[in-house]
Short mmCIF file of C-alpha atoms in Angstrom, two decimals:
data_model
loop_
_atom_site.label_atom_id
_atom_site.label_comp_id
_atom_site.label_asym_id
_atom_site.label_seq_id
_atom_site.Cartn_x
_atom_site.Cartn_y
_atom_site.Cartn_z
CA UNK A 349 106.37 215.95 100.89
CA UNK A 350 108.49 214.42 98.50
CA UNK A 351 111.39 216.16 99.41
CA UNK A 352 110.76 214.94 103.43
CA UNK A 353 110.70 210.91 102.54
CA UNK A 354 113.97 211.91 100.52
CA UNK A 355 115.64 213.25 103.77
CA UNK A 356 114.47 210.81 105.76
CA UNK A 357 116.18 208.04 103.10
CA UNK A 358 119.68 210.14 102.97
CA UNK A 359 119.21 209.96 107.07
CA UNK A 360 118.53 206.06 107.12
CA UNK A 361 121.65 206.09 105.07
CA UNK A 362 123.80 208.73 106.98
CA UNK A 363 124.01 210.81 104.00
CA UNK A 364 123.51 214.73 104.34
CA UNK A 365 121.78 216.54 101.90
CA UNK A 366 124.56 218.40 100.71
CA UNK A 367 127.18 214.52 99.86
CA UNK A 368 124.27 213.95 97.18
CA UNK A 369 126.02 216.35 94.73
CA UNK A 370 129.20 215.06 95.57
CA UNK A 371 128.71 211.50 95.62
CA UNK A 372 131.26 211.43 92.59
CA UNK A 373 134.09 213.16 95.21
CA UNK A 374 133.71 211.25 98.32
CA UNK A 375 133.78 207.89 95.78
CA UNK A 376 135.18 208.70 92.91
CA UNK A 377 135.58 205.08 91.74
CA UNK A 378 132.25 204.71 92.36
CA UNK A 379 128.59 205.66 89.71
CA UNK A 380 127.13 208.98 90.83
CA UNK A 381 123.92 208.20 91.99
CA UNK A 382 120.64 209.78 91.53
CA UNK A 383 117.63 210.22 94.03
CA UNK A 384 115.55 207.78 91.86
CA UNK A 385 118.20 205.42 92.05
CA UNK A 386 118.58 205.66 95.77
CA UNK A 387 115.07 205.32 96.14
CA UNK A 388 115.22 202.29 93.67
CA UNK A 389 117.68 200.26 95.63
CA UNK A 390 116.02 201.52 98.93
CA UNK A 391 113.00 199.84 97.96
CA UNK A 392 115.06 196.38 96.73
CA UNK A 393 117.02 196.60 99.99
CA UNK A 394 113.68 196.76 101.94
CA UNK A 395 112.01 193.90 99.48
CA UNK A 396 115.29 191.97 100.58
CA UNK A 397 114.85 192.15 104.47
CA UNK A 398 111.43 191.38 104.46
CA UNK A 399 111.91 188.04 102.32
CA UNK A 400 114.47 187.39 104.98
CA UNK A 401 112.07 187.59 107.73
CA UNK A 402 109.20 185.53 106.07
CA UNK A 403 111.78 182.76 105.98
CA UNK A 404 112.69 183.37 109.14
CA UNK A 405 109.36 183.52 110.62
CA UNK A 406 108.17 180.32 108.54
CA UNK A 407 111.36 178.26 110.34
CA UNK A 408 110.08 179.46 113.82
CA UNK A 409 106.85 178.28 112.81
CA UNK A 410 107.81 175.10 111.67
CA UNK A 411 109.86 174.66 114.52
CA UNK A 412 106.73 175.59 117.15
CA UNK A 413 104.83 172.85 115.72
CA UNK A 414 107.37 170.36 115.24
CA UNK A 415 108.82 170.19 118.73
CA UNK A 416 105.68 170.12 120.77
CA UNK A 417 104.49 167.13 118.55
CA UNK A 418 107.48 165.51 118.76
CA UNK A 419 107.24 165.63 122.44
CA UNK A 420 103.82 164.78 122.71
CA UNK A 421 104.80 161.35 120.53
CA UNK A 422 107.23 160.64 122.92
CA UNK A 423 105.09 161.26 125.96
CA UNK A 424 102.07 158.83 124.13
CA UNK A 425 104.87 156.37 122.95
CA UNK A 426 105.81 155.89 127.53
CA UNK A 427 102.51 156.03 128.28
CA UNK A 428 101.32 153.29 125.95
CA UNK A 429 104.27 151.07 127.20
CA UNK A 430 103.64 151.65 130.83
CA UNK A 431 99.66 150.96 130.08
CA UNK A 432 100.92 147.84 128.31
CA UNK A 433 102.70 146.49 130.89
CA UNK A 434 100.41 147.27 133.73
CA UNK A 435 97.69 145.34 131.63
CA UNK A 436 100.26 142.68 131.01
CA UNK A 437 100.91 142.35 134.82
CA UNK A 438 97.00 142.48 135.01
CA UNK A 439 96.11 138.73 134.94
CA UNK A 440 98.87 137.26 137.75
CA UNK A 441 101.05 137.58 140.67
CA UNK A 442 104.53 138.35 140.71
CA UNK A 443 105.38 141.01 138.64
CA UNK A 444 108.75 140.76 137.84
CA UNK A 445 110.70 141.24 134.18
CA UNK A 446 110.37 145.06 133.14
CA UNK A 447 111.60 145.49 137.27
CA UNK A 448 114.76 147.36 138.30
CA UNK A 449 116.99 145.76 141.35
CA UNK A 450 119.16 148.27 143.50
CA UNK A 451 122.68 147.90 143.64
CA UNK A 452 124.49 150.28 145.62
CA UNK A 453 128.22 149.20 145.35
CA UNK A 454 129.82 152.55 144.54
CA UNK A 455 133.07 150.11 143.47
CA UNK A 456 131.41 148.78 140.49
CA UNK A 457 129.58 152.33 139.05
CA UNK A 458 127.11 152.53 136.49
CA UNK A 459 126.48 149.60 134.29
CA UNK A 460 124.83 149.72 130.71
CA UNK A 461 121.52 148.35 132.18
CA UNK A 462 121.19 151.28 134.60
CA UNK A 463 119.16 153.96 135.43
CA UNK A 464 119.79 157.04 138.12
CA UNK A 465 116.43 158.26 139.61
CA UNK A 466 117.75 161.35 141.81
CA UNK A 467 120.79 160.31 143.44
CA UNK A 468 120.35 156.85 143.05
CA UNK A 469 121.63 154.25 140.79
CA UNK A 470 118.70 151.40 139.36
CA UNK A 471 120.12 148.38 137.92
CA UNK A 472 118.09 146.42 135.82
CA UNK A 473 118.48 142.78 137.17
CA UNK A 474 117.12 140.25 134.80
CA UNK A 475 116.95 137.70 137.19
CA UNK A 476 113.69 138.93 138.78
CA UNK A 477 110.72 137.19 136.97
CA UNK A 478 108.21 139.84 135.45
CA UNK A 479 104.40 138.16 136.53
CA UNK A 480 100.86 139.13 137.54
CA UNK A 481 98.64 137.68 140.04
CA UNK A 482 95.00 137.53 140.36
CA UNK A 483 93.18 136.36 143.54
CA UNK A 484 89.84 135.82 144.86
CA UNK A 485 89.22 134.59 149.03
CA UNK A 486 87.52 131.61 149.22
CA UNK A 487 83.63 131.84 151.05
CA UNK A 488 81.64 129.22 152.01
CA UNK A 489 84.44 126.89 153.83
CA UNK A 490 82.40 124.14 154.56
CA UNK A 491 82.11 122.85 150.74
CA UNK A 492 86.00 122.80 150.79
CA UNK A 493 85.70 119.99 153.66
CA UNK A 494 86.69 117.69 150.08
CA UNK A 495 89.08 120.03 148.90
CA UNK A 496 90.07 117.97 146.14
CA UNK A 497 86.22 117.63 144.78
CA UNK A 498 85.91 121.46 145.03
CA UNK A 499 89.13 122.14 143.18
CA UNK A 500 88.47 119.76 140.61
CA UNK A 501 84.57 122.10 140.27
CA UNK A 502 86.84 125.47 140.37
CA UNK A 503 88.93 123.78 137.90
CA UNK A 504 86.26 122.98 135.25
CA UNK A 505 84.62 126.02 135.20
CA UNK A 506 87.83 128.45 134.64
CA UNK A 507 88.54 125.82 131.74
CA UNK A 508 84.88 126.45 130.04
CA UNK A 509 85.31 129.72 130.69
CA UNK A 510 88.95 130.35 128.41
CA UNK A 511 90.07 129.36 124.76
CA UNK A 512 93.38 128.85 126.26
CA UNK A 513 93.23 126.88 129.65
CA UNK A 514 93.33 122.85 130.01
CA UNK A 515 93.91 122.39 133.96
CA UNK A 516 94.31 118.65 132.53
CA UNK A 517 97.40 119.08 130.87
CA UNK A 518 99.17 120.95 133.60
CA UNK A 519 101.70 119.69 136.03
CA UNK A 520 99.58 118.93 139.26
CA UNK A 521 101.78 119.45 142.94
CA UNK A 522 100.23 119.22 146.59
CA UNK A 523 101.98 120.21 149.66
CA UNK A 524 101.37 120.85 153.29
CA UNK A 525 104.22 123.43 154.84
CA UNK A 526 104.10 125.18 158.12
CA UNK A 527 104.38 129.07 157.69
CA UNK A 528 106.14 131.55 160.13
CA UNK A 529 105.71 135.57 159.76
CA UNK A 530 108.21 137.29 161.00
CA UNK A 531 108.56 140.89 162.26
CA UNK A 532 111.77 142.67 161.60
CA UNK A 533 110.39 146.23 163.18
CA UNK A 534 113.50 145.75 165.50
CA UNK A 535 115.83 145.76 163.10
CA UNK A 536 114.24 149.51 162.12
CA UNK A 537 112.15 147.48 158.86
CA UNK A 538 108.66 147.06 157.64
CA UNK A 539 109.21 144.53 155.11
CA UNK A 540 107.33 141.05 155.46
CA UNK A 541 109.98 138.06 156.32
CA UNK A 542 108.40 134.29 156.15
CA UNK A 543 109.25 131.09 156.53
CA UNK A 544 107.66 128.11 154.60
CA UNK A 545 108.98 124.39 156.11
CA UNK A 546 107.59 121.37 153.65
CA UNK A 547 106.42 118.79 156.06
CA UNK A 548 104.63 116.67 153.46
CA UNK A 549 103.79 116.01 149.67
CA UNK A 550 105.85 117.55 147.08
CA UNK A 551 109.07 119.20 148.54
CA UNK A 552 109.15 117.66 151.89
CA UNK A 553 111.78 118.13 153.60
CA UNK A 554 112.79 121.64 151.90
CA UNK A 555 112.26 124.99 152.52
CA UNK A 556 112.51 128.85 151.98
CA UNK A 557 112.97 131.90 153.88
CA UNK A 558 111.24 134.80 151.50
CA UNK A 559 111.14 139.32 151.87
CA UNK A 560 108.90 141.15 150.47
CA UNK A 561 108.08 144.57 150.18
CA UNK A 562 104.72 146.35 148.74
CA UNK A 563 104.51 149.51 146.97
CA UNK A 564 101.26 151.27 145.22
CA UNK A 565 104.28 152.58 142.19
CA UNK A 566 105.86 149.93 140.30
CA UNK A 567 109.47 151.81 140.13
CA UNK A 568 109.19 151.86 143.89
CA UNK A 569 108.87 148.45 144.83
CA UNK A 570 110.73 146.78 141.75
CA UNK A 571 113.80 148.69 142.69
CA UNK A 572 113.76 147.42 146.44
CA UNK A 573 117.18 145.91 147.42
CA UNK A 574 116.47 142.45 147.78
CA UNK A 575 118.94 140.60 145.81
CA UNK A 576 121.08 137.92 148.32
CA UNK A 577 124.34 137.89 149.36
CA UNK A 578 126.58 135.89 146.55
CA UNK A 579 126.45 132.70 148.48
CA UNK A 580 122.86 132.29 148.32
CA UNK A 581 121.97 133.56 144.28
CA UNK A 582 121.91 129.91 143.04
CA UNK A 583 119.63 128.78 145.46
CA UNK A 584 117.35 132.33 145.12
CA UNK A 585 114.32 133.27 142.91
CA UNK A 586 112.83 136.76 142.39
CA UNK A 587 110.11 138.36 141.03
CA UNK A 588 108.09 141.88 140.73
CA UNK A 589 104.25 141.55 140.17
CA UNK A 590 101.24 143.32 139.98
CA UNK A 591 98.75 142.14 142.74
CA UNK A 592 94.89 142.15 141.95
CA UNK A 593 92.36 141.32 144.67
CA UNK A 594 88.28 141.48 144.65
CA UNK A 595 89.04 145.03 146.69
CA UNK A 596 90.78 147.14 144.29
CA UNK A 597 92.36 149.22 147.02
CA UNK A 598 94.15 145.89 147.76
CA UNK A 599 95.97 145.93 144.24
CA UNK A 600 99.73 146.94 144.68
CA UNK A 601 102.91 145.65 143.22
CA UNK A 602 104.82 143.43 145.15
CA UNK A 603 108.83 142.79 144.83
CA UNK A 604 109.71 139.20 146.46
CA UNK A 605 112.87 137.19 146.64
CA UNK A 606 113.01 133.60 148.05
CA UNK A 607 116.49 131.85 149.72
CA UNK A 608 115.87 127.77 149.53
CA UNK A 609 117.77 125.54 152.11
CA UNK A 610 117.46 121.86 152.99
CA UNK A 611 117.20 123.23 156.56
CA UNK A 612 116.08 126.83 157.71
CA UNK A 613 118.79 128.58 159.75
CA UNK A 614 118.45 130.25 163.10
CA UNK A 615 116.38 133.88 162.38
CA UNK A 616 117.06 134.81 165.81
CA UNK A 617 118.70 138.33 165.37
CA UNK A 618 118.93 141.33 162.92
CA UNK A 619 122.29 139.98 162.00
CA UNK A 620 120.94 136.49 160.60
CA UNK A 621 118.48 138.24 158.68
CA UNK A 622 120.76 141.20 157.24
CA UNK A 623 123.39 138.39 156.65
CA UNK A 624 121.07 136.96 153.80
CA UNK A 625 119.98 140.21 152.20
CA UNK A 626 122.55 142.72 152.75
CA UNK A 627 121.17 145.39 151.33
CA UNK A 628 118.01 144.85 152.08
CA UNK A 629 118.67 146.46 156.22
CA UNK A 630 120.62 149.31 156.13
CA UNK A 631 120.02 150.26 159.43
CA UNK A 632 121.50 147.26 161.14
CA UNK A 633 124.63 148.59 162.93
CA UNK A 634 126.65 147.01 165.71
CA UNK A 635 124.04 148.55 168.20
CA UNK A 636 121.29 146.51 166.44
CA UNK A 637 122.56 143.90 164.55
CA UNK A 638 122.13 141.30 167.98
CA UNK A 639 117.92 143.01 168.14
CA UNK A 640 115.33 139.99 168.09
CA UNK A 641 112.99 139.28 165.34
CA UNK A 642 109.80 138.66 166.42
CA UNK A 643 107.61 135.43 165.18
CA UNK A 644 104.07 136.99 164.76
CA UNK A 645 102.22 133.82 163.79
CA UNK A 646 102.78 130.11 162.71
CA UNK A 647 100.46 128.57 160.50
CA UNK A 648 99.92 125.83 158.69
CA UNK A 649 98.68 125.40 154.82
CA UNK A 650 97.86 123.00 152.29
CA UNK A 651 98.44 123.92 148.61
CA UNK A 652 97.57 122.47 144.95
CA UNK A 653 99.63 123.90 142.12
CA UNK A 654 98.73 123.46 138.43
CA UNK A 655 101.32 124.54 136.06
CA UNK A 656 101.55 124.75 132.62
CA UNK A 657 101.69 126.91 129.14
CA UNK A 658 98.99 128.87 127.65
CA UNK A 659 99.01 129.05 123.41
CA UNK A 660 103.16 127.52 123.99
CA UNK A 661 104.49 130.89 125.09
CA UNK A 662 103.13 131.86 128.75
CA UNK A 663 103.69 130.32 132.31
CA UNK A 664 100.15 129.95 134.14
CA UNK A 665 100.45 128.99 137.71
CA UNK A 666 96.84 128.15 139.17
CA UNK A 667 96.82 127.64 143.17
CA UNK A 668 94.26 126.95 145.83
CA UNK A 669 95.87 127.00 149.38
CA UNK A 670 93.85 126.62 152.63
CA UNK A 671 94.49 127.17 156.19
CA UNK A 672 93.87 124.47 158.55
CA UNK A 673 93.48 125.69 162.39
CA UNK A 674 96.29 122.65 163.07
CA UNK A 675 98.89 120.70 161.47
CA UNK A 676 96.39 117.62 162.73
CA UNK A 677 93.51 118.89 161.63
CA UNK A 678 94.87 119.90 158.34
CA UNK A 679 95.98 115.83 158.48
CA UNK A 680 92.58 114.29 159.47
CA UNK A 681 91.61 111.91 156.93
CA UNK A 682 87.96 110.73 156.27
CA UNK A 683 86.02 109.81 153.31
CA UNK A 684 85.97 113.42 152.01
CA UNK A 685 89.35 114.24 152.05
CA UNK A 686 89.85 116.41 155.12
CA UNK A 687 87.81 119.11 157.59
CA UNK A 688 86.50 122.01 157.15
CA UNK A 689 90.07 124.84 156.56
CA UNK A 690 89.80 127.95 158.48
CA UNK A 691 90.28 130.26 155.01
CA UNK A 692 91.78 129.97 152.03
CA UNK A 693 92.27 131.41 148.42
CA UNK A 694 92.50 130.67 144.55
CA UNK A 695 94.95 132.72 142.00
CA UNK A 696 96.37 132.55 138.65
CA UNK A 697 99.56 133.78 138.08
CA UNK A 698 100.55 134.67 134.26
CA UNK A 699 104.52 135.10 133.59
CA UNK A 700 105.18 136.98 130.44
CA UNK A 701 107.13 135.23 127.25
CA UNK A 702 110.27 133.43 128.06
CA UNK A 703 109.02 132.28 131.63
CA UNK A 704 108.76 135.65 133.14
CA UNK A 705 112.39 136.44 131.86
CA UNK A 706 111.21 138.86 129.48
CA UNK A 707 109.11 142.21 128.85
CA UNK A 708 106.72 140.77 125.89
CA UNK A 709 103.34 139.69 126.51
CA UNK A 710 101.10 137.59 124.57
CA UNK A 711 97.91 140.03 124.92
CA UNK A 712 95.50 137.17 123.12
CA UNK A 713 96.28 135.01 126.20
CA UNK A 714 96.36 138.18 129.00
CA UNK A 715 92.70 139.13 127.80
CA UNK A 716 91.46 135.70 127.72
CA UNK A 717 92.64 135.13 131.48
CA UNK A 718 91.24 138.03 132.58
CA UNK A 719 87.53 137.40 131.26
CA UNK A 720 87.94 134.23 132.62
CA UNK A 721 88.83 135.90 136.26
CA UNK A 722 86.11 138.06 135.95
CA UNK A 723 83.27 135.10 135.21
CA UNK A 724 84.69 133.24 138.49
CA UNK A 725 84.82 136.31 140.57
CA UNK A 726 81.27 136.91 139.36
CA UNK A 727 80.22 133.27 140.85
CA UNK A 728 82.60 132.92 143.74
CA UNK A 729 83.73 136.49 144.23
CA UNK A 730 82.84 140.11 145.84
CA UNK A 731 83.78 142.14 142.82
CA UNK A 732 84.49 145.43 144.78
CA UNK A 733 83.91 144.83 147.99
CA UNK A 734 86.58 146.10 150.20
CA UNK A 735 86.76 145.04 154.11
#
């Protein structure tokens, strides 16, 4: 037996039986080696491989355990942002900051503030205001007949009901404006085009031509290409916002940008529309570009605006606009303020820190807001109820 694990050594080491004699001849500068001594560094040489694997084995290890976690941090670490600023957007209306605007000028290229999402290019635009809105319809018209009295009871319970709110601190507007939606499905679009026309209070004599475009994804409706041609950025504001309703299928995010003129221009055709946002119709061609838009509806609303800070570092915007079946009945003046509106709405808007200019959110202020949504939609709301 002994003799057979001594063969199969000398065969591991391509040595015949016969060389072990004449070890000494085929190296003669070399010590003439005996079978223990074979065996002896056999053994070592074995010892020797087998540390080598351990390590080796150990290193995989490590390296099976280290990777997965590593991805799994980074995975947790984009989750916990994108949960952050969904709750961030949670409490207002026009989510904006975090947003990415499409530019698709191939003469420019990539920028350092750019993504690429398949085959196209994202720039971040921080211009668009990053906001949340949160809504609730109005019921029960006939107790807005004095609007102002009602707004005043709205007001003073969404006070009591957060550390942070003061309605009588805020900046108070009121305007009436006459609103126009317009349908662009000519010019081969979906998005929503209005028109707002001040006729009286605060901004009279102004107005705004607005697109907008809804998406259930953030990344697809923050990245719509609404940004105006040069000539009208100055006079432009935009925002991306989370939109929360009483119906939580309702909730989507909502990319917006506003043009403001002393005087609206003609919307008549596909051209005047695609001449303000560019990018924004595509499919606007010399065979379209002279289509008509189509005015769906004109209506006319009355609006009260409180504005102001909450704990110094975020914008609250607090509305209640109604709808008046006419411009004169929304006028009629009697000793309780006007008649009975036709519908209407309340929201609060949040902005994060900076005005809506940044990504940071003061989450003391975003969970104080939204218990204080919850107790009003709990008295004036249908918590859940879709249509």
């Amino acid at each position: 037996a002994s003799l057979t694990v001594v063969d199969e050594i000398m065969s591991s080491f391509d040595i015949e039986r016969g060389d072990m004699e004449d070890l000494g001849t085929l190296y003669p500068d070399e010590k003439r080696f005996s079978v223990k001594e074979v065996l002896q560094r056999r053994k070592y040489f074995l010892l020797l491989c087998a540390a080598v694997l351990v390590v080796v084995f150990l290193v995989l290890v490590s390296l099976s355990i280290a990777l997965p976690v590593a991805l799994v941090n980074n995975n947790s670490m984009t989750s916990e942002s994108r949960a952050s600023t969904e709750m961030s957007s949670y409490m207002s209306s026009e989510y904006s900051s975090t947003s990415f605007s499409s530019d698709f000028s191939s003469e420019t290229g990539p920028d350092p503030d750019s993504i690429i999402i398949g085959s196209t290019t994202l720039y971040f635009d921080s211009r668009i205001k990053n906001t949340t809105e949160s809504q609730i319809d109005l019921d029960d018209m006939e107790s807005w007949i004095d609007r102002e009295a009602r707004a005043d009871f709205w007001n003073a319970l969404a006070n009591n009901a957060s550390r942070y709110l003061d309605t009588s601190m805020a900046e108070v507007s009121e305007t009436t404006r006459v609103q126009q939606l317009i349908s662009a499905r000519n010019c081969k679009s979906n998005y929503e085009i209005r028109t707002r026309n001040m006729v009286d209070g605060d901004g009279i004599g102004t107005s705004y031509i607005d697109l907008k475009g809804n998406n259930k994804e953030m990344v697809n409706a923050c990245t719509l290409p609404f940004e105006p041609a040069p000539i009208y950025q100055t006079n432009s504001s935009s925002k991306c916002e989370l939109d929360l309703h009483e119906c939580p299928d309702d909730d989507k995010y909502s990319r917006e940008t506003r043009v403001f003129f002393h005087q609206l221009p003609s919307l008549q055709e596909c051209y005047q529309i695609k001449q303000i946002y560019p990018n924004a119709f595509p499919k606007v061609d010399e065979d379209r570009e002279h289509e008509l838009l189509e005015v769906r509806s004109s209506q006319t609303w009355w609006a009260k605006k409180y504005t102001g800070f909450l704990d110094n570092d975020t914008k609250y915007e607090i509305t209640f606009t109604l709808r008046y079946h006419s411009g004169e009945a929304l006028a009629a003046k009697d000793p309780k303020n006007n008649i009975e509106p036709a519908s209407g709405e309340w929201s609060i808007r949040l902005y994060s820190v900076g005005e809506g200019f940044t990504d940071e959110w003061n989450q003391d202020v975003v969970d104080d807001i939204q218990t204080m949504y919850y107790e009003l939609m709990g008295i004036f709301g249908r918590p859940g109820y879709c249509d």
